[in-house]
CSV table of C-alpha atoms in Angstrom, one decimal:
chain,number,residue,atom,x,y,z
A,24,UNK,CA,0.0,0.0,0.0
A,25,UNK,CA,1.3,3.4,-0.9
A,26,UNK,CA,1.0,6.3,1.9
A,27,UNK,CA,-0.1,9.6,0.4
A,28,UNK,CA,0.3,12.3,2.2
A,29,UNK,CA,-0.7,16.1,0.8
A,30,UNK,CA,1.9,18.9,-0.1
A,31,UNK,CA,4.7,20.0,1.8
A,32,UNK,CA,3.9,17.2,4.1
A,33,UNK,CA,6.8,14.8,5.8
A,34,UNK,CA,6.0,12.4,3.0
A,35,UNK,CA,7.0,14.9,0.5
A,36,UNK,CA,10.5,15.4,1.9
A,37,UNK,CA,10.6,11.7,1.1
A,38,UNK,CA,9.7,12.1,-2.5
A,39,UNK,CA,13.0,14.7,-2.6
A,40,UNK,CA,15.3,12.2,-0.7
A,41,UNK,CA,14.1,9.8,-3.5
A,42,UNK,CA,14.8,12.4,-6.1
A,43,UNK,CA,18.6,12.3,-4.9
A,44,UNK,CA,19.0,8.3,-4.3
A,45,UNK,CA,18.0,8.2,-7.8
A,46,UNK,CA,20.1,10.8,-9.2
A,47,UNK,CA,23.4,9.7,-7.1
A,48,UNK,CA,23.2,6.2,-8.5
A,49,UNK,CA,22.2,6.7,-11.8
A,50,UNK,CA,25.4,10.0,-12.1
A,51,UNK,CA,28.1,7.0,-12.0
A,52,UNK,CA,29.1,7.0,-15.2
A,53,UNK,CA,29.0,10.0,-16.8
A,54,UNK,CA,30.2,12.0,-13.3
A,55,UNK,CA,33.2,9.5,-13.7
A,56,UNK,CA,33.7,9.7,-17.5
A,57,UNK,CA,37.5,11.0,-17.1
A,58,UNK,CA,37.9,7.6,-15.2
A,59,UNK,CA,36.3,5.8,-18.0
A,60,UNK,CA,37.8,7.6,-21.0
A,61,UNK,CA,41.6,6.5,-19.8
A,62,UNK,CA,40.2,3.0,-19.1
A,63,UNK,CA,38.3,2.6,-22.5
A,64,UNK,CA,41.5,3.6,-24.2
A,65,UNK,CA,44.0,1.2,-22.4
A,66,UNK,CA,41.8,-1.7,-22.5
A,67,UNK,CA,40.3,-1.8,-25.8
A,68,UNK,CA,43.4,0.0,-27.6
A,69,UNK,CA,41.4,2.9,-29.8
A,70,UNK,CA,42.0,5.9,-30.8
A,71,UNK,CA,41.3,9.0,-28.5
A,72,UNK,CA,38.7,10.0,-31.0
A,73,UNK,CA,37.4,6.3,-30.8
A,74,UNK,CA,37.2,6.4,-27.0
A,75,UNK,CA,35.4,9.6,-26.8
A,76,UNK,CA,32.5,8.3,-28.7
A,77,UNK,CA,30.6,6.3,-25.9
A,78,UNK,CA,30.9,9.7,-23.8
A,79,UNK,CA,30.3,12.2,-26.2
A,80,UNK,CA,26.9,10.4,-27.2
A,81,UNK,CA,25.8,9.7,-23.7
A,82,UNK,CA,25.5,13.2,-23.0
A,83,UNK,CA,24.2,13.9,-26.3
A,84,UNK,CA,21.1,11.0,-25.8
A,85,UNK,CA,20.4,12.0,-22.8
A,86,UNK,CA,19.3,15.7,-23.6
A,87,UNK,CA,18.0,14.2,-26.9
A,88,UNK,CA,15.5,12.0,-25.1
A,89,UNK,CA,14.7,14.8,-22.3
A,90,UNK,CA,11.5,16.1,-24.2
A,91,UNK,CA,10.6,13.0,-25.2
A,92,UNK,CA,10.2,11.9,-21.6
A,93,UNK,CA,8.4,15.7,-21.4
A,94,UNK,CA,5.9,14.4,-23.9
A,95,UNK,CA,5.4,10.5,-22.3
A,96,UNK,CA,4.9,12.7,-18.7
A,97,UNK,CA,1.3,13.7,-20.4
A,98,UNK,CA,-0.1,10.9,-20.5
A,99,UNK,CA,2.0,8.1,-18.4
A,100,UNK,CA,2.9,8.6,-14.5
A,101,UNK,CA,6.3,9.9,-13.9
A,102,UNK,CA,6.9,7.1,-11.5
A,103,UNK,CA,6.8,4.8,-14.0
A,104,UNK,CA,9.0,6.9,-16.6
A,105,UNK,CA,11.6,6.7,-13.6
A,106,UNK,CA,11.6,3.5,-13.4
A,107,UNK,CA,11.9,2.5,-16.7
A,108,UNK,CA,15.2,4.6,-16.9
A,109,UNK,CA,16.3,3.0,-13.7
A,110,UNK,CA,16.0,-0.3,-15.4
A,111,UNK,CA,17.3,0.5,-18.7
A,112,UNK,CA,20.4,2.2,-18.0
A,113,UNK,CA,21.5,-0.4,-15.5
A,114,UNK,CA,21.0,-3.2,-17.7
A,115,UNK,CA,22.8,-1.6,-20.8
A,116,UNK,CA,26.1,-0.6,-18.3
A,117,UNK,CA,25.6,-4.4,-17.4
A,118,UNK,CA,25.6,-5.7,-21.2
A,119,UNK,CA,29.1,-3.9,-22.0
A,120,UNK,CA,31.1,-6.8,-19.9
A,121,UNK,CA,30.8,-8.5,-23.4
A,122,UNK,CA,32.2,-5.4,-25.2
A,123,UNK,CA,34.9,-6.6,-27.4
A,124,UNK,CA,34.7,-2.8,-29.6
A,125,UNK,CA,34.4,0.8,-29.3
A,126,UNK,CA,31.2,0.4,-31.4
A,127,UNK,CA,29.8,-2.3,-29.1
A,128,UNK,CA,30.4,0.0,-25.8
A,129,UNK,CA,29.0,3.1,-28.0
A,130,UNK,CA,25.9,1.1,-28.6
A,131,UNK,CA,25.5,0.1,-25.2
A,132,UNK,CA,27.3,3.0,-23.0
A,133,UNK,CA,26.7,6.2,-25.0
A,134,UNK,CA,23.0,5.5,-27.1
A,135,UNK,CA,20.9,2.8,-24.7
A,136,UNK,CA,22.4,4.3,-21.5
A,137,UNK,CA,21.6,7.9,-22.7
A,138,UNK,CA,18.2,7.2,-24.0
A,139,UNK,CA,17.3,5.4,-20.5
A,140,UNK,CA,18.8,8.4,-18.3
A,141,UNK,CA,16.9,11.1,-20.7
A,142,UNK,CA,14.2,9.3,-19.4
A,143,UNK,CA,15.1,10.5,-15.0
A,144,UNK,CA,15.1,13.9,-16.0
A,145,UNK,CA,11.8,14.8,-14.6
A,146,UNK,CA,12.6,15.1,-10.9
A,147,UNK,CA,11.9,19.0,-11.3
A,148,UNK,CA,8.1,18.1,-11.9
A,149,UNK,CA,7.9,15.5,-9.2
A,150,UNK,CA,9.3,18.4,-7.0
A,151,UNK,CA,7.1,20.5,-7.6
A,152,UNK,CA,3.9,18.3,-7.6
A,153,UNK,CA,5.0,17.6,-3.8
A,154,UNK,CA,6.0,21.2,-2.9
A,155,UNK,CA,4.8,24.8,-3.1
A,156,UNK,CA,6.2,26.9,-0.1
A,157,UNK,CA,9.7,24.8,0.0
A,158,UNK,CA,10.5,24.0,-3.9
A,159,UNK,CA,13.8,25.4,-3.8
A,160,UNK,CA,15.3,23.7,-1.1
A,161,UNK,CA,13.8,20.5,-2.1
A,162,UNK,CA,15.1,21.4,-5.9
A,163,UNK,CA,18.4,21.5,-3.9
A,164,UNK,CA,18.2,17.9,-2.0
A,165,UNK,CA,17.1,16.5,-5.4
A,166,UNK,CA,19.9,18.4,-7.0
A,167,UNK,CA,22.8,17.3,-4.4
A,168,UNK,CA,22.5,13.4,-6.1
A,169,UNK,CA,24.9,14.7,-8.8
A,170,UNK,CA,27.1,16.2,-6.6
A,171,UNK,CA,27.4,13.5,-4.2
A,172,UNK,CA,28.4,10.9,-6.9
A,173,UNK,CA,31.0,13.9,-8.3
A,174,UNK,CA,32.4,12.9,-5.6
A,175,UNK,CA,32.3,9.4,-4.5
A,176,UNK,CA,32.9,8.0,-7.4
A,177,UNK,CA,36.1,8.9,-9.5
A,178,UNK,CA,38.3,7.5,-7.0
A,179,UNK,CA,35.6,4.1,-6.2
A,180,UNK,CA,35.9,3.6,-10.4
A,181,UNK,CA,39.6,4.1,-10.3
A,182,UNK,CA,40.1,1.4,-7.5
A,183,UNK,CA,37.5,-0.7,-9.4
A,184,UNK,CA,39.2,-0.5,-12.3
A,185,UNK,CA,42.9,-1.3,-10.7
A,186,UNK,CA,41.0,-4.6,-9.2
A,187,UNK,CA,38.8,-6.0,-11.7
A,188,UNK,CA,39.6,-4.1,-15.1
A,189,UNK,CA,37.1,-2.6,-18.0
A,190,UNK,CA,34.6,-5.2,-18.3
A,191,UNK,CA,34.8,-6.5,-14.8
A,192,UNK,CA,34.3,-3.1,-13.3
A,193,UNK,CA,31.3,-2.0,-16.1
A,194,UNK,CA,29.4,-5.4,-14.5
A,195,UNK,CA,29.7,-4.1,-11.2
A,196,UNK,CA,28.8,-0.3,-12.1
A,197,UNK,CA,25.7,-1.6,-13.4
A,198,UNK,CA,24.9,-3.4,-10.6
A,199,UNK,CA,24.9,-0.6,-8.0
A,200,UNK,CA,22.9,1.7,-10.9
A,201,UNK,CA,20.5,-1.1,-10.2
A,202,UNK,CA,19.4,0.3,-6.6
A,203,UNK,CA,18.6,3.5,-8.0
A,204,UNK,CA,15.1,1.4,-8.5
A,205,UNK,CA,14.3,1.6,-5.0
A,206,UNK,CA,13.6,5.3,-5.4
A,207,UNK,CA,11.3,5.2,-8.3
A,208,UNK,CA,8.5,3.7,-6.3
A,209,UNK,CA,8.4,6.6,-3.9
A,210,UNK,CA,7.6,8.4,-6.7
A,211,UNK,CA,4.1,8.7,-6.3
A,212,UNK,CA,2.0,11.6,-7.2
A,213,UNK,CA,0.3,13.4,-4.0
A,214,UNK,CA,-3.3,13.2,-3.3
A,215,UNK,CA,-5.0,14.6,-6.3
A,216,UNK,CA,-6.4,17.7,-6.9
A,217,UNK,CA,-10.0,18.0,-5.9
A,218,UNK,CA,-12.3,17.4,-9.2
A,219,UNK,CA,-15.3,19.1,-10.3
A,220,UNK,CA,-19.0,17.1,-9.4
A,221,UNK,CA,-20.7,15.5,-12.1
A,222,UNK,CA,-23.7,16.7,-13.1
A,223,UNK,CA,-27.0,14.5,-14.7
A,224,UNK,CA,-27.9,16.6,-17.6
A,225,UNK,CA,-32.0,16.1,-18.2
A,226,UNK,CA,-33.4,16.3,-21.0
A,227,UNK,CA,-35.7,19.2,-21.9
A,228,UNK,CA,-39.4,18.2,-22.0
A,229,UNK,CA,-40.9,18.9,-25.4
A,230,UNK,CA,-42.7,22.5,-25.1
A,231,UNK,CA,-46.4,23.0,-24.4
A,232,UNK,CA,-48.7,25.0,-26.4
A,233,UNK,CA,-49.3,28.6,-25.3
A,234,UNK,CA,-53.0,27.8,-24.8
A,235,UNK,CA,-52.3,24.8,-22.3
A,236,UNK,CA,-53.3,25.2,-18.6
A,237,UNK,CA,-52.5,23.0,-15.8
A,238,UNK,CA,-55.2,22.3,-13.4
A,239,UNK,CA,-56.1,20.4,-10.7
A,240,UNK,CA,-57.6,17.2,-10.9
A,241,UNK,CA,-61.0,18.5,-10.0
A,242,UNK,CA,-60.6,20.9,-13.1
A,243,UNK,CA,-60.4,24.0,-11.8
A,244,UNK,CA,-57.5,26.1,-13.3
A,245,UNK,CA,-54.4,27.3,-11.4
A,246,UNK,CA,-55.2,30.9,-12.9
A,247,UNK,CA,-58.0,31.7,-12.1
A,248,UNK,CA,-61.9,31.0,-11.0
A,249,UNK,CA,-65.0,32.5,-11.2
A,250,UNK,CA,-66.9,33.3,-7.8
A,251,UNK,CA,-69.9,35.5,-7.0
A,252,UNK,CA,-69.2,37.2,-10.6
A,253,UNK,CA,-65.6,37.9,-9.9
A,254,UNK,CA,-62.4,36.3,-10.7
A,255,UNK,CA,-60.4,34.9,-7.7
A,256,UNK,CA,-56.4,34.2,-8.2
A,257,UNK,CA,-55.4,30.9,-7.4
A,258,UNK,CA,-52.2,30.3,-6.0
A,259,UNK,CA,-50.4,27.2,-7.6
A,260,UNK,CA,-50.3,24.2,-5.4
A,261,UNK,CA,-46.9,22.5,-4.9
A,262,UNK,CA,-46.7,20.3,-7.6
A,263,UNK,CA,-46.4,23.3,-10.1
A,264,UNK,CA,-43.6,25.1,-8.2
A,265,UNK,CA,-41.9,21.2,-8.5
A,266,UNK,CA,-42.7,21.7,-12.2
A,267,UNK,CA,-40.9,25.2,-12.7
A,268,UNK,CA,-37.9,24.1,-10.8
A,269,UNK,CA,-37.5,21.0,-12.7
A,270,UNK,CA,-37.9,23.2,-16.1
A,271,UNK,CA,-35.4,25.6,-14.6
A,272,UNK,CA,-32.6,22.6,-13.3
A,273,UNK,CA,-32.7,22.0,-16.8
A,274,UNK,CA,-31.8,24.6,-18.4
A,275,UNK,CA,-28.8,25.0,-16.2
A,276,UNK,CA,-28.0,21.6,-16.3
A,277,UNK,CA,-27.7,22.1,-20.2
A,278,UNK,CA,-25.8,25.1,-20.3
A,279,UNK,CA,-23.6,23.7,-17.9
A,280,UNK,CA,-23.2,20.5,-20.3
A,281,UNK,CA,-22.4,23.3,-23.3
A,282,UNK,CA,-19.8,25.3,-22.1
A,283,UNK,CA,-18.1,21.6,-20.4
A,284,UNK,CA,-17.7,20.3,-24.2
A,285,UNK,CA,-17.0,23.4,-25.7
A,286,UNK,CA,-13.8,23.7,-22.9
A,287,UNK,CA,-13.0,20.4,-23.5
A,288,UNK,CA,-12.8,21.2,-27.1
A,289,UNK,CA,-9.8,23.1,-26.7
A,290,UNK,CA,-6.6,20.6,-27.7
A,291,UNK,CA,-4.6,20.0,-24.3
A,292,UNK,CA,-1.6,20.0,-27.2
A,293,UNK,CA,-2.1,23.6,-28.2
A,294,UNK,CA,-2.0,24.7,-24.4
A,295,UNK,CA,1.8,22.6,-24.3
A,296,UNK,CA,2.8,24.1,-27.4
A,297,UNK,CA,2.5,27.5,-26.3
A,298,UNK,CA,5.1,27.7,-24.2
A,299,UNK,CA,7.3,28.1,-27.1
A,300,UNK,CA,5.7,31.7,-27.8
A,301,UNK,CA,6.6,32.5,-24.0
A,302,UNK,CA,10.1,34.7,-24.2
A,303,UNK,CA,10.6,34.1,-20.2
A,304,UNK,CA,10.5,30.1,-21.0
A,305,UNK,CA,13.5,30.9,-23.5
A,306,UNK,CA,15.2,32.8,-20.9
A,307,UNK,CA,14.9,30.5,-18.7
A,308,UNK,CA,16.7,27.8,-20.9
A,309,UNK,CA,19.3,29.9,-21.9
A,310,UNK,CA,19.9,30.4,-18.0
A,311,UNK,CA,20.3,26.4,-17.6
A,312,UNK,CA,22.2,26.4,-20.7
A,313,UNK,CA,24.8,28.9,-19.3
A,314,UNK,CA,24.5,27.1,-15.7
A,315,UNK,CA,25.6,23.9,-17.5
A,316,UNK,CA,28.4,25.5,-20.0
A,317,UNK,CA,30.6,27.3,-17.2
A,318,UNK,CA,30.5,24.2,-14.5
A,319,UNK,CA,31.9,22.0,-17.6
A,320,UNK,CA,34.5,24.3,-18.8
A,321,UNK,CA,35.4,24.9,-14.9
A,322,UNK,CA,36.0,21.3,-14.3
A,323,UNK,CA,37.6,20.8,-17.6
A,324,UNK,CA,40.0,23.9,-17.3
A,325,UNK,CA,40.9,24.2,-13.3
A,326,UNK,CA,43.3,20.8,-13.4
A,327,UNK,CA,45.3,22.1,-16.3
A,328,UNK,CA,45.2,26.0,-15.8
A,329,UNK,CA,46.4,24.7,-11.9
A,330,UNK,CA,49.6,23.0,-12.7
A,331,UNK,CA,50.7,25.5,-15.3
A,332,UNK,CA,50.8,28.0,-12.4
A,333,UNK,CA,53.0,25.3,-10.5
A,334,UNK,CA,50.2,23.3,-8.7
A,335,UNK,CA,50.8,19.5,-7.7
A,336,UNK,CA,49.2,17.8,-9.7
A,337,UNK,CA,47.5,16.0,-6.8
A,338,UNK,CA,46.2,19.6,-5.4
A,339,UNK,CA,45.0,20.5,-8.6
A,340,UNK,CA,42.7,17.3,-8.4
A,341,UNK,CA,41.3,18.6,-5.4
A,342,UNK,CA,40.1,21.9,-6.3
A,343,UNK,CA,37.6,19.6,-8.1
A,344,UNK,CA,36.7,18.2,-4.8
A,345,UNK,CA,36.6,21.4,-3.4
A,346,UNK,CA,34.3,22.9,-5.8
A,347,UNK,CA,31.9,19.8,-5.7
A,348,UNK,CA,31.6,20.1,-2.0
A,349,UNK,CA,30.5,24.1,-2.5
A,350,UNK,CA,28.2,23.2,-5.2
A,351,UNK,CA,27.0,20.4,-2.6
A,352,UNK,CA,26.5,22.8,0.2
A,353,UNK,CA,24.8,25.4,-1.7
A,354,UNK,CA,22.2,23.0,-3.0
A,355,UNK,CA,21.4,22.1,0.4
A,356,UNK,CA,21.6,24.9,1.8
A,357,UNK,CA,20.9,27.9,-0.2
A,358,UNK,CA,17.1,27.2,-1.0
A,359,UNK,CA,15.8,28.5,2.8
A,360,UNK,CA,16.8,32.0,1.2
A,361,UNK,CA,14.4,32.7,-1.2
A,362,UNK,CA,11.8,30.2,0.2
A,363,UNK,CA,11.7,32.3,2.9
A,364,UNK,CA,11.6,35.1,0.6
A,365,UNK,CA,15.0,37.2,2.0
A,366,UNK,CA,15.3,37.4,-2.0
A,367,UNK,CA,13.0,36.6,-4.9
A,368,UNK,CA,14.2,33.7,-6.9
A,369,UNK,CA,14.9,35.8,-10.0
A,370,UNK,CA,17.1,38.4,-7.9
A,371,UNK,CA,18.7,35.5,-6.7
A,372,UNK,CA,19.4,33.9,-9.4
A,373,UNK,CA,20.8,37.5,-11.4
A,374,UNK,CA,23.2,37.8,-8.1
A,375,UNK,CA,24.8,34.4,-8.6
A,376,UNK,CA,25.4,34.5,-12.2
A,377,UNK,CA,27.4,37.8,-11.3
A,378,UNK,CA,28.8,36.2,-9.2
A,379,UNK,CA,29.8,33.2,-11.1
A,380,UNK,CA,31.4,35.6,-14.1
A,381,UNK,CA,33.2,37.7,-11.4
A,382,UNK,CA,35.1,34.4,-10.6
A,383,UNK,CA,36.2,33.5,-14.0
A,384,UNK,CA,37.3,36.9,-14.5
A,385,UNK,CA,39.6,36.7,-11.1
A,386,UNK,CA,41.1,33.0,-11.6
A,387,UNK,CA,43.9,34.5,-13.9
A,388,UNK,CA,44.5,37.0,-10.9
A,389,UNK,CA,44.7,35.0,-8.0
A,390,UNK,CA,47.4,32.3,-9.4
A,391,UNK,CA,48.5,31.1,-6.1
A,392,UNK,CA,47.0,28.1,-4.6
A,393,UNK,CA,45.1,29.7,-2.0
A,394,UNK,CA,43.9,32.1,-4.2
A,395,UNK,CA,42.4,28.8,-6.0
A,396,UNK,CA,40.7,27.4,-3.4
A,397,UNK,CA,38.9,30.8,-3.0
A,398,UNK,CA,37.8,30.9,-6.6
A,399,UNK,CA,37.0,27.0,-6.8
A,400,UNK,CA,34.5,27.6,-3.0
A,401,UNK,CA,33.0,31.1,-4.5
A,402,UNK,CA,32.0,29.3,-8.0
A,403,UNK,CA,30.8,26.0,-6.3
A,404,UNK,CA,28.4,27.7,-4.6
A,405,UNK,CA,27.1,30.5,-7.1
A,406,UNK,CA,26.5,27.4,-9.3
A,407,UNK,CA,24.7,25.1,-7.0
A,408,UNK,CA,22.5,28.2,-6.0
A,409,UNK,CA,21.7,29.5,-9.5
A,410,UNK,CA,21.0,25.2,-10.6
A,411,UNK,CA,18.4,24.2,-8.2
A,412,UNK,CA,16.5,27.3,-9.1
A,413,UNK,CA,15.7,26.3,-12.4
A,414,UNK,CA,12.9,24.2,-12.4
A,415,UNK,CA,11.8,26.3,-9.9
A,416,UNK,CA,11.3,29.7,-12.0
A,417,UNK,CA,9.9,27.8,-14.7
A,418,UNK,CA,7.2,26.3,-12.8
A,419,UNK,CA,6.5,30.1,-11.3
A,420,UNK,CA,6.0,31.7,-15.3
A,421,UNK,CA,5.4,28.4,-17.4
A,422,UNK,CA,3.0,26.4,-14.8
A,423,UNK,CA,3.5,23.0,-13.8
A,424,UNK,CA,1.1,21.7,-16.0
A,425,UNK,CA,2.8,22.3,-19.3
């Protein structure tokens, strides 16, 4: 038996926690793919090109199939879409212990494995069907899966790799994706939203003429009566009133059943489509876009641009720890701040951004290793801040509907 519980409730903070045990299971292998790049191209003897394929497409599938799994979310429960992608992308990490080529591990690694994880990346509605006053920070628990496996798992797939080599180590990565299953089933949608009654529609009685007159059974006439030369009103016994409101219940009933089919009329596919006339939805993207673009050319950049300013090469590899555990904190922790509204969530999100650019514009100042640390904390944290706002904003101006 599933527990529902309503919005906001404890149960909901469940749904979030879920949100992350998915997320940190199913992150292994792309949040380790510099791991898996150098083991792919000592085991299986390819070309660097060659060995950047399974990687390359993984990333590629999984934003591919993203608004696919938008469209299935319409008409299947997101639950289910979950764990689907839980199932597939463990069982194609599973299937590469046969690879013997780079086109057999693309297959498997890049296209099967993206296509499945496209399919986990609607944790931002399932946030927000749970919450209302605390999306953000529950954007941020859901958020902090990522950031966890960032950095657990680039030195677990190293070790791995030392003990039980490519194929060896792929079987086993597989089979811990596998318990990111568990969280699909908490996955539920809330109680649902309170429906509108059903009305019986009657069926209009065919008109009398205008020269009818009820009356009595005795025959007298509900209008009038002649006594003592005069004409007496009659007021109309009970049973007429009955008659009147029925006649009336009717007419409402079928103007009520008119304007239900005529609303129902409108195509539920035009309403989704019109979010691509909405300029704040294209903002919005190009906010995620830019979110995504500087924490990939940070991580790529920092290890290199480290050592040529005399950085070990061992503290170089920290700052990406360093950052990941800033980006961690931030996600859990900076969500209270506009949920409490100390700053709107679009004022918020502006600040960070600045904050993020001022960074890259001071790493070429502050050279020394120290000074690194600084910059690696200050653009953790702008970027964990401004990424668990996302889904947030655009269920605020799209609507969590569409």
């Amino acid at each position: 038996m599933v527990l529902r519980g309503g919005v906001d409730s404890a149960r909901s903070w469940l749904v979030a926690v879920s949100c992350c045990w998915i997320n940190f299971f199913s992150a292994l292998m792309y949040k380790s793919s510099g791991v898996v790049y150098v083991g792919v191209l000592q085991t299986l003897e390819v070309t660097r090109e060659e060995a950047s394929w399974p990687l390359t497409l993984l990333a590629v599938f999984i934003f591919t199939t993203a608004p696919v799994a938008g469209v299935l979310a319409l008409y299947v429960d997101i639950w289910k879409i979950s764990l689907c992608g839980c199932l597939l992308s463990s069982v194609a990490v599973c299937l590469c212990f046969w690879a013997n080529s780079v086109i057999y591990l693309t297959a498997c690694l890049g296209v099967v494995q993206g296509f499945a994880l496209g399919l986990l990346t609607l944790h931002n509605v399932i946030i927000n069907q749970h919450f209302e006053k605390h999306r953000a920070t529950a954007s941020g628990i859901s958020y902090a899966g990522p950031t966890f496996a960032s950095i657990v798992y680039p030195p677990l797939v190293q070790v791995l790799f030392d003990e039980y080599g490519l194929r060896g180590s792929l079987l086993l990565f597989g089979g811990i994706m596998f318990h990111s299953v568990a969280g699909a089933f908490l996955q539920m949608e809330p109680n649902p939203r309170k429906t509108c009654p059903t009305y019986k529609v009657v069926p209009r009685e065919p008109p009398l003429p205008e020269d009818a007159q009820c009356s009595k059974p005795g025959g007298e006439s509900f209008d009038e009566k002649l006594k003592d030369g005069e004409l007496t009103p009659l007021n109309p016994p009970d049973y007429a009133t009955d008659i009147q409101q029925k006649v009336a219940a009717s007419d409402v009933a079928a103007k009520l059943e008119t304007e239900v089919v005529c609303s129902k009329d409108v195509p539920k596919l035009q309403r989704n489509v019109s979010i691509f006339f909405m300029p704040m939805f294209y903002l919005i993207c190009a906010s995620f876009v830019t979110v995504l673009f500087t924490m990939t050319t940070y991580l790529t950049v920092v290890v290199d641009f480290a050592v040529d300013y005399g950085v070990s090469r061992i503290n170089a590899v920290l700052l990406i720890s360093t950052y990941s555990m800033a980006d961690l904190v931030a996600r859990l922790g900076s969500g209270w701040i506009s949920d409490r509204g100390f700053v709107s969530r679009g004022n918020m999100m502006s600040l960070h951004f600045l904050i993020g650019g001022l960074v890259l514009f001071a790493m070429p100042v502050f050279t020394s290793y120290a000074g690194q640390v600084t910059m690696a904390v200050v653009s953790g944290w702008a970027t964990g801040c401004t990424m668990i706002l996302i889904s947030v904003l655009l269920t605020e101006h799209i609507g969590l509907d569409r």
